[in-house]
Amino acid sequence: MNLRPIRTRLRVVAAAALLPVLALTACGPGTSGATPAGAQSAAPTDDPVAAVRKVDSAAALLPAGVRDAGTLRVGTSVGFPPGAYYPNGQDKPPEGQDIDIADAVAKVLGVRLERQDASFETILPALDSGKYDFGTGNFGVTAERLRTIDFVTYINDGQGFAVKTGNTALGTKVTDLTQLCGLTIGTGAGTTFEATLTAQRGVCAKAGRKPYDVKVYSENAATLTALQQGRIDVTMSTINGLRHQAAQPASRTTFLGEFHRLDVGFAFKKGSPLTRAFQAAVNELIADGTYARILKKWGTSASAIDTARINPSEHT
């Protein structure tokens, strides 16, 4: 028996015509259901970031060169709500929880962000080369990443599973990867989900069962299309993303609960001089209530943290 899952890396961006459920709404007041194919629904209209002002004590923690330049380059993975997505098309700025928190931190620090969209799996390697000063993309803090990346946490999210509505093979919750034996799982390239599935690929053999197969996609759109078309049985992604997606009737997906919680943070190259300033900025936003208002806007209040930390240990 071949104990290694066949990992098919599909570098595909699904066309809107193939994905009638890609147009998902954001969580929050005033949102509606999914929009027709090829369109994106409006984001929540409230703007808790607008009132944020520079905090001198936090800004003073930035390196002098950054304060003088007044800009930071951020590599941003734009995927799907509520984290970061394009509600008004790719020719307009992205919106989402990660966008709002990064913008609010920049205002506290008195700098302007030069945002560059990038695929998720390319951002962390690019930090060391200096292409970006920091990265966003719902990057979970793991022991493996902590070897080469510094993090400043801003939310607690994690790993979960979803199936096409009507698929009852896995019951209502995935608590053990042996439940996936013999199935095909779709997930994102370069993610903690891919790493978890790869690291645990022997669990089915130990249980005397057929191994699971993993298909890796660069875009959430492609993953969702594969699920709807029956090419995969289950998806593994962020708790907040899958919960939000399942709340949209047109997605025709069912969330199978939290599997593993992870702190999520801004990512920096190892030894970055920016981490203390970012930690102070996030904590300022928590203290003045802006942070809570951002999470309420995007429907992620259950993932709030009490304080930002630099390089916490991975949750076990």
CSV table of C-alpha atoms in Angstrom, one decimal:
chain,number,residue,atom,x,y,z
A,1,MET,CA,0.0,0.0,0.0
A,2,ASN,CA,1.3,3.4,-0.9
A,3,LEU,CA,1.3,5.3,2.4
A,4,ARG,CA,2.1,8.7,1.0
A,5,PRO,CA,-0.8,10.8,-0.2
A,6,ILE,CA,-0.8,12.0,-3.7
A,7,ARG,CA,-0.2,15.7,-3.5
A,8,THR,CA,-1.5,17.4,-6.6
A,9,ARG,CA,-0.4,21.0,-6.6
A,10,LEU,CA,-2.9,22.9,-8.7
A,11,ARG,CA,-1.7,26.4,-9.5
A,12,VAL,CA,-5.1,27.5,-10.7
A,13,VAL,CA,-7.1,30.7,-10.4
A,14,ALA,CA,-10.7,29.7,-10.9
A,15,ALA,CA,-12.6,31.9,-13.3
A,16,ALA,CA,-15.7,33.6,-11.9
A,17,ALA,CA,-17.8,31.8,-14.4
A,18,LEU,CA,-16.8,28.5,-12.8
A,19,LEU,CA,-17.5,29.7,-9.3
A,20,PRO,CA,-21.0,30.9,-8.7
A,21,VAL,CA,-20.4,31.0,-5.0
A,22,LEU,CA,-17.2,32.9,-4.9
A,23,ALA,CA,-19.0,36.1,-4.3
A,24,LEU,CA,-19.5,35.8,-0.6
A,25,THR,CA,-20.5,38.6,1.7
A,26,ALA,CA,-18.6,40.0,4.7
A,27,CYS,CA,-19.9,39.3,8.2
A,28,GLY,CA,-21.3,42.3,9.8
A,29,PRO,CA,-24.1,44.8,9.9
A,30,GLY,CA,-25.8,45.6,6.7
A,31,THR,CA,-24.5,42.6,4.7
A,32,SER,CA,-26.7,40.5,2.5
A,33,GLY,CA,-26.5,37.1,0.9
A,34,ALA,CA,-24.2,36.0,-1.9
A,35,THR,CA,-24.2,37.9,-5.1
A,36,PRO,CA,-24.4,36.6,-8.7
A,37,ALA,CA,-21.4,35.0,-10.4
A,38,GLY,CA,-18.6,37.4,-11.3
A,39,ALA,CA,-19.6,40.0,-8.6
A,40,GLN,CA,-18.5,40.6,-5.1
A,41,SER,CA,-20.9,41.8,-2.4
A,42,ALA,CA,-20.4,45.0,-0.5
A,43,ALA,CA,-18.2,45.0,2.6
A,44,PRO,CA,-19.6,46.4,5.9
A,45,THR,CA,-19.8,50.2,5.7
A,46,ASP,CA,-18.7,51.2,9.2
A,47,ASP,CA,-15.1,52.4,9.4
A,48,PRO,CA,-13.6,52.0,12.9
A,49,VAL,CA,-10.1,52.8,11.5
A,50,ALA,CA,-11.0,56.3,10.5
A,51,ALA,CA,-10.8,57.7,14.1
A,52,VAL,CA,-7.4,56.1,14.8
A,53,ARG,CA,-4.6,58.6,15.6
A,54,LYS,CA,-0.8,58.4,15.9
A,55,VAL,CA,0.4,57.4,19.4
A,56,ASP,CA,3.9,58.9,19.9
A,57,SER,CA,5.0,56.3,22.5
A,58,ALA,CA,4.4,53.5,20.0
A,59,ALA,CA,5.8,55.3,17.0
A,60,ALA,CA,9.0,56.0,19.0
A,61,LEU,CA,9.7,52.3,19.0
A,62,LEU,CA,10.2,52.3,15.2
A,63,PRO,CA,13.7,52.4,13.9
A,64,ALA,CA,14.7,56.0,13.0
A,65,GLY,CA,15.0,55.1,9.3
A,66,VAL,CA,11.4,53.9,9.2
A,67,ARG,CA,10.2,57.0,11.0
A,68,ASP,CA,12.0,59.2,8.6
A,69,ALA,CA,10.8,57.3,5.5
A,70,GLY,CA,7.3,57.2,6.8
A,71,THR,CA,6.4,54.0,4.9
A,72,LEU,CA,6.4,50.3,5.4
A,73,ARG,CA,6.1,47.7,2.7
A,74,VAL,CA,3.6,44.9,3.4
A,75,GLY,CA,3.1,41.7,1.4
A,76,THR,CA,-0.6,40.9,1.6
A,77,SER,CA,-2.3,37.6,0.8
A,78,VAL,CA,-5.8,38.5,-0.4
A,79,GLY,CA,-8.0,35.4,-0.2
A,80,PHE,CA,-11.6,35.5,1.0
A,81,PRO,CA,-13.7,37.2,3.8
A,82,PRO,CA,-13.5,37.9,6.6
A,83,GLY,CA,-9.7,38.1,6.4
A,84,ALA,CA,-8.9,39.9,3.2
A,85,TYR,CA,-10.8,40.0,-0.1
A,86,TYR,CA,-11.9,42.2,-3.0
A,87,PRO,CA,-15.5,43.3,-2.5
A,88,ASN,CA,-15.4,45.8,-5.4
A,89,GLY,CA,-13.1,44.0,-7.9
A,90,GLN,CA,-9.4,43.6,-8.1
A,91,ASP,CA,-8.9,47.1,-9.5
A,92,LYS,CA,-10.1,48.5,-6.1
A,93,PRO,CA,-8.4,48.2,-2.7
A,94,PRO,CA,-8.9,45.0,-0.7
A,95,GLU,CA,-11.0,45.0,2.5
A,96,GLY,CA,-11.3,42.7,5.5
A,97,GLN,CA,-10.3,42.1,9.1
A,98,ASP,CA,-6.6,41.8,8.3
A,99,ILE,CA,-6.7,44.9,6.1
A,100,ASP,CA,-8.4,47.0,8.9
A,101,ILE,CA,-6.0,45.9,11.6
A,102,ALA,CA,-2.9,46.5,9.5
A,103,ASP,CA,-4.2,50.0,8.5
A,104,ALA,CA,-5.0,50.8,12.1
A,105,VAL,CA,-1.6,49.7,13.3
A,106,ALA,CA,0.0,51.9,10.6
A,107,LYS,CA,-2.0,54.9,11.8
A,108,VAL,CA,-1.0,54.4,15.4
A,109,LEU,CA,2.7,54.3,14.2
A,110,GLY,CA,2.3,57.3,12.0
A,111,VAL,CA,3.4,55.5,8.8
A,112,ARG,CA,1.9,54.8,5.4
A,113,LEU,CA,1.6,51.2,4.1
A,114,GLU,CA,2.7,50.3,0.6
A,115,ARG,CA,0.6,47.2,0.1
A,116,GLN,CA,1.6,44.6,-2.4
A,117,ASP,CA,-0.6,41.6,-3.2
A,118,ALA,CA,1.2,38.3,-3.2
A,119,SER,CA,0.3,34.6,-3.1
A,120,PHE,CA,0.2,33.2,0.4
A,121,GLU,CA,3.1,30.8,0.0
A,122,THR,CA,5.5,33.5,-1.4
A,123,ILE,CA,5.3,36.0,1.4
A,124,LEU,CA,7.3,34.4,4.2
A,125,PRO,CA,10.3,33.5,2.1
A,126,ALA,CA,10.2,37.1,0.7
A,127,LEU,CA,10.6,38.6,4.2
A,128,ASP,CA,14.2,37.5,4.6
A,129,SER,CA,15.1,39.0,1.2
A,130,GLY,CA,13.8,42.3,2.3
A,131,LYS,CA,11.1,42.5,-0.4
A,132,TYR,CA,8.5,43.3,2.3
A,133,ASP,CA,8.9,44.8,5.8
A,134,PHE,CA,6.2,42.5,7.1
A,135,GLY,CA,3.4,40.2,5.8
A,136,THR,CA,-0.2,39.6,6.4
A,137,GLY,CA,-2.4,36.6,5.4
A,138,ASN,CA,-3.7,34.9,8.5
A,139,PHE,CA,-0.3,33.5,9.2
A,140,GLY,CA,-0.6,31.0,12.1
A,141,VAL,CA,2.2,30.9,14.7
A,142,THR,CA,3.8,27.4,14.6
A,143,ALA,CA,7.0,26.0,16.0
A,144,GLU,CA,8.3,25.4,12.5
A,145,ARG,CA,7.7,29.0,11.4
A,146,LEU,CA,9.2,30.4,14.6
A,147,ARG,CA,12.6,29.1,13.5
A,148,THR,CA,12.8,31.6,10.7
A,149,ILE,CA,10.0,34.1,11.3
A,150,ASP,CA,9.1,36.6,14.0
A,151,PHE,CA,5.4,37.2,14.8
A,152,VAL,CA,3.4,39.8,16.6
A,153,THR,CA,0.0,38.3,17.3
A,154,TYR,CA,-3.3,40.1,16.7
A,155,ILE,CA,-6.0,37.4,16.6
A,156,ASN,CA,-6.6,33.7,17.5
A,157,ASP,CA,-8.0,31.7,14.7
A,158,GLY,CA,-6.9,28.2,13.6
A,159,GLN,CA,-7.7,25.1,11.6
A,160,GLY,CA,-11.1,23.7,10.6
A,161,PHE,CA,-12.9,21.6,8.0
A,162,ALA,CA,-15.9,22.0,5.8
A,163,VAL,CA,-17.8,19.8,3.4
A,164,LYS,CA,-20.4,20.4,0.7
A,165,THR,CA,-23.8,20.7,2.3
A,166,GLY,CA,-25.5,17.3,2.4
A,167,ASN,CA,-22.3,15.3,2.8
A,168,THR,CA,-22.8,13.5,6.2
A,169,ALA,CA,-19.9,11.1,5.9
A,170,LEU,CA,-17.9,13.0,8.5
A,171,GLY,CA,-20.7,13.7,10.9
A,172,THR,CA,-20.9,17.2,12.4
A,173,LYS,CA,-17.3,17.7,13.6
A,174,VAL,CA,-13.7,16.5,12.7
A,175,THR,CA,-11.7,15.8,15.9
A,176,ASP,CA,-9.2,13.3,14.6
A,177,LEU,CA,-7.5,13.0,11.2
A,178,THR,CA,-8.4,9.3,11.0
A,179,GLN,CA,-11.9,10.5,10.1
A,180,LEU,CA,-10.4,11.6,6.8
A,181,CYS,CA,-8.9,8.3,5.8
A,182,GLY,CA,-9.8,7.3,2.2
A,183,LEU,CA,-11.0,10.9,1.4
A,184,THR,CA,-9.6,13.7,-0.7
A,185,ILE,CA,-8.8,16.9,1.1
A,186,GLY,CA,-8.4,20.3,-0.5
A,187,THR,CA,-6.3,23.0,1.1
A,188,GLY,CA,-4.1,26.0,0.5
A,189,ALA,CA,-0.5,25.9,-0.7
A,190,GLY,CA,2.2,26.8,1.9
A,191,THR,CA,-0.3,26.8,4.8
A,192,THR,CA,-0.4,25.3,8.3
A,193,PHE,CA,-3.2,23.1,6.9
A,194,GLU,CA,-0.9,21.6,4.3
A,195,ALA,CA,1.9,21.1,6.9
A,196,THR,CA,-0.5,19.4,9.3
A,197,LEU,CA,-1.9,17.0,6.7
A,198,THR,CA,1.6,16.2,5.4
A,199,ALA,CA,3.1,15.6,8.9
A,200,GLN,CA,0.2,13.3,9.9
A,201,ARG,CA,-0.1,11.4,6.7
A,202,GLY,CA,0.8,8.1,8.5
A,203,VAL,CA,-2.2,8.1,10.8
A,204,CYS,CA,-4.4,6.2,8.5
A,205,ALA,CA,-1.8,3.4,7.9
A,206,LYS,CA,-1.4,3.1,11.7
A,207,ALA,CA,-5.1,2.7,12.0
A,208,GLY,CA,-5.1,0.1,9.2
A,209,ARG,CA,-7.1,2.3,6.8
A,210,LYS,CA,-6.6,3.7,3.4
A,211,PRO,CA,-4.6,7.0,3.4
A,212,TYR,CA,-6.2,10.3,2.6
A,213,ASP,CA,-5.2,12.2,-0.5
A,214,VAL,CA,-4.3,15.9,-0.4
A,215,LYS,CA,-4.8,18.3,-3.2
A,216,VAL,CA,-3.2,21.7,-2.8
A,217,TYR,CA,-4.5,24.9,-4.4
A,218,SER,CA,-3.1,28.4,-4.6
A,219,GLU,CA,-6.6,30.1,-4.5
A,220,ASN,CA,-9.6,29.6,-2.3
A,221,ALA,CA,-11.7,30.0,-5.4
A,222,ALA,CA,-10.2,26.8,-6.9
A,223,THR,CA,-10.6,24.9,-3.6
A,224,LEU,CA,-14.3,25.8,-3.4
A,225,THR,CA,-14.9,25.0,-7.0
A,226,ALA,CA,-13.3,21.5,-6.5
A,227,LEU,CA,-15.5,20.9,-3.5
A,228,GLN,CA,-18.7,21.9,-5.3
A,229,GLN,CA,-17.8,19.7,-8.4
A,230,GLY,CA,-17.0,16.7,-6.2
A,231,ARG,CA,-13.3,16.6,-7.0
A,232,ILE,CA,-12.5,16.8,-3.3
A,233,ASP,CA,-14.5,15.6,-0.3
A,234,VAL,CA,-13.6,18.1,2.3
A,235,THR,CA,-11.6,21.4,2.7
A,236,MET,CA,-9.3,22.4,5.5
A,237,SER,CA,-8.8,26.1,6.0
A,238,THR,CA,-9.2,28.9,8.6
A,239,ILE,CA,-11.9,28.6,11.3
A,240,ASN,CA,-13.2,32.1,10.7
A,241,GLY,CA,-13.1,31.8,6.9
A,242,LEU,CA,-14.9,28.5,6.8
A,243,ARG,CA,-17.5,29.6,9.4
A,244,HIS,CA,-18.1,32.8,7.4
A,245,GLN,CA,-18.4,30.8,4.1
A,246,ALA,CA,-20.8,28.3,5.5
A,247,ALA,CA,-23.0,31.2,6.8
A,248,GLN,CA,-23.7,32.2,3.1
A,249,PRO,CA,-26.5,30.0,1.7
A,250,ALA,CA,-25.1,30.1,-1.8
A,251,SER,CA,-21.8,28.6,-0.8
A,252,ARG,CA,-23.6,25.3,-0.1
A,253,THR,CA,-20.9,24.3,2.5
A,254,THR,CA,-21.2,23.1,6.1
A,255,PHE,CA,-18.6,23.9,8.7
A,256,LEU,CA,-17.3,20.9,10.7
A,257,GLY,CA,-16.0,22.7,13.7
A,258,GLU,CA,-12.7,23.8,15.1
A,259,PHE,CA,-9.9,21.3,14.8
A,260,HIS,CA,-6.9,23.2,16.2
A,261,ARG,CA,-6.6,26.8,17.5
A,262,LEU,CA,-3.6,28.9,16.5
A,263,ASP,CA,-2.4,32.4,17.3
A,264,VAL,CA,-2.2,34.5,14.1
A,265,GLY,CA,0.2,37.4,13.6
A,266,PHE,CA,2.0,39.9,11.5
A,267,ALA,CA,5.0,38.1,10.1
A,268,PHE,CA,8.6,39.6,10.0
A,269,LYS,CA,12.0,38.4,9.1
A,270,LYS,CA,13.9,36.9,12.1
A,271,GLY,CA,15.4,39.6,14.2
A,272,SER,CA,13.2,42.4,12.8
A,273,PRO,CA,13.4,45.7,14.7
A,274,LEU,CA,9.7,46.3,14.0
A,275,THR,CA,8.2,43.8,16.3
A,276,ARG,CA,8.1,45.9,19.5
A,277,ALA,CA,6.5,48.8,17.7
A,278,PHE,CA,3.8,46.6,16.2
A,279,GLN,CA,3.1,44.9,19.6
A,280,ALA,CA,2.7,48.3,21.2
A,281,ALA,CA,0.4,49.5,18.4
A,282,VAL,CA,-1.9,46.4,18.6
A,283,ASN,CA,-2.1,46.8,22.4
A,284,GLU,CA,-3.0,50.5,21.9
A,285,LEU,CA,-5.9,49.4,19.6
A,286,ILE,CA,-7.0,46.8,22.1
A,287,ALA,CA,-7.0,49.4,25.0
A,288,ASP,CA,-8.9,52.1,23.1
A,289,GLY,CA,-11.6,49.8,21.8
A,290,THR,CA,-10.7,50.1,18.1
A,291,TYR,CA,-9.7,46.4,18.0
A,292,ALA,CA,-13.0,45.2,19.3
A,293,ARG,CA,-14.9,47.4,16.8
A,294,ILE,CA,-12.9,46.0,13.9
A,295,LEU,CA,-13.6,42.4,15.0
A,296,LYS,CA,-17.3,43.2,15.5
A,297,LYS,CA,-17.4,44.6,12.0
A,298,TRP,CA,-16.1,41.4,10.5
A,299,GLY,CA,-17.9,39.0,12.8
A,300,THR,CA,-14.8,37.6,14.4
A,301,SER,CA,-15.2,38.8,18.0
A,302,ALA,CA,-14.8,35.2,19.3
A,303,SER,CA,-11.2,35.3,18.0
A,304,ALA,CA,-10.2,38.3,20.0
A,305,ILE,CA,-7.0,38.3,22.1
A,306,ASP,CA,-6.3,40.1,25.3
A,307,THR,CA,-2.8,41.3,24.5
A,308,ALA,CA,-0.4,41.2,21.5
A,309,ARG,CA,2.6,38.9,22.0
A,310,ILE,CA,5.9,38.5,20.2
A,311,ASN,CA,6.7,34.9,19.2
A,312,PRO,CA,4.4,33.0,21.6
A,313,SER,CA,4.8,29.2,21.6
A,314,GLU,CA,2.5,27.3,19.3
A,315,HIS,CA,-0.8,26.1,20.9
A,316,THR,CA,-0.6,22.3,21.7
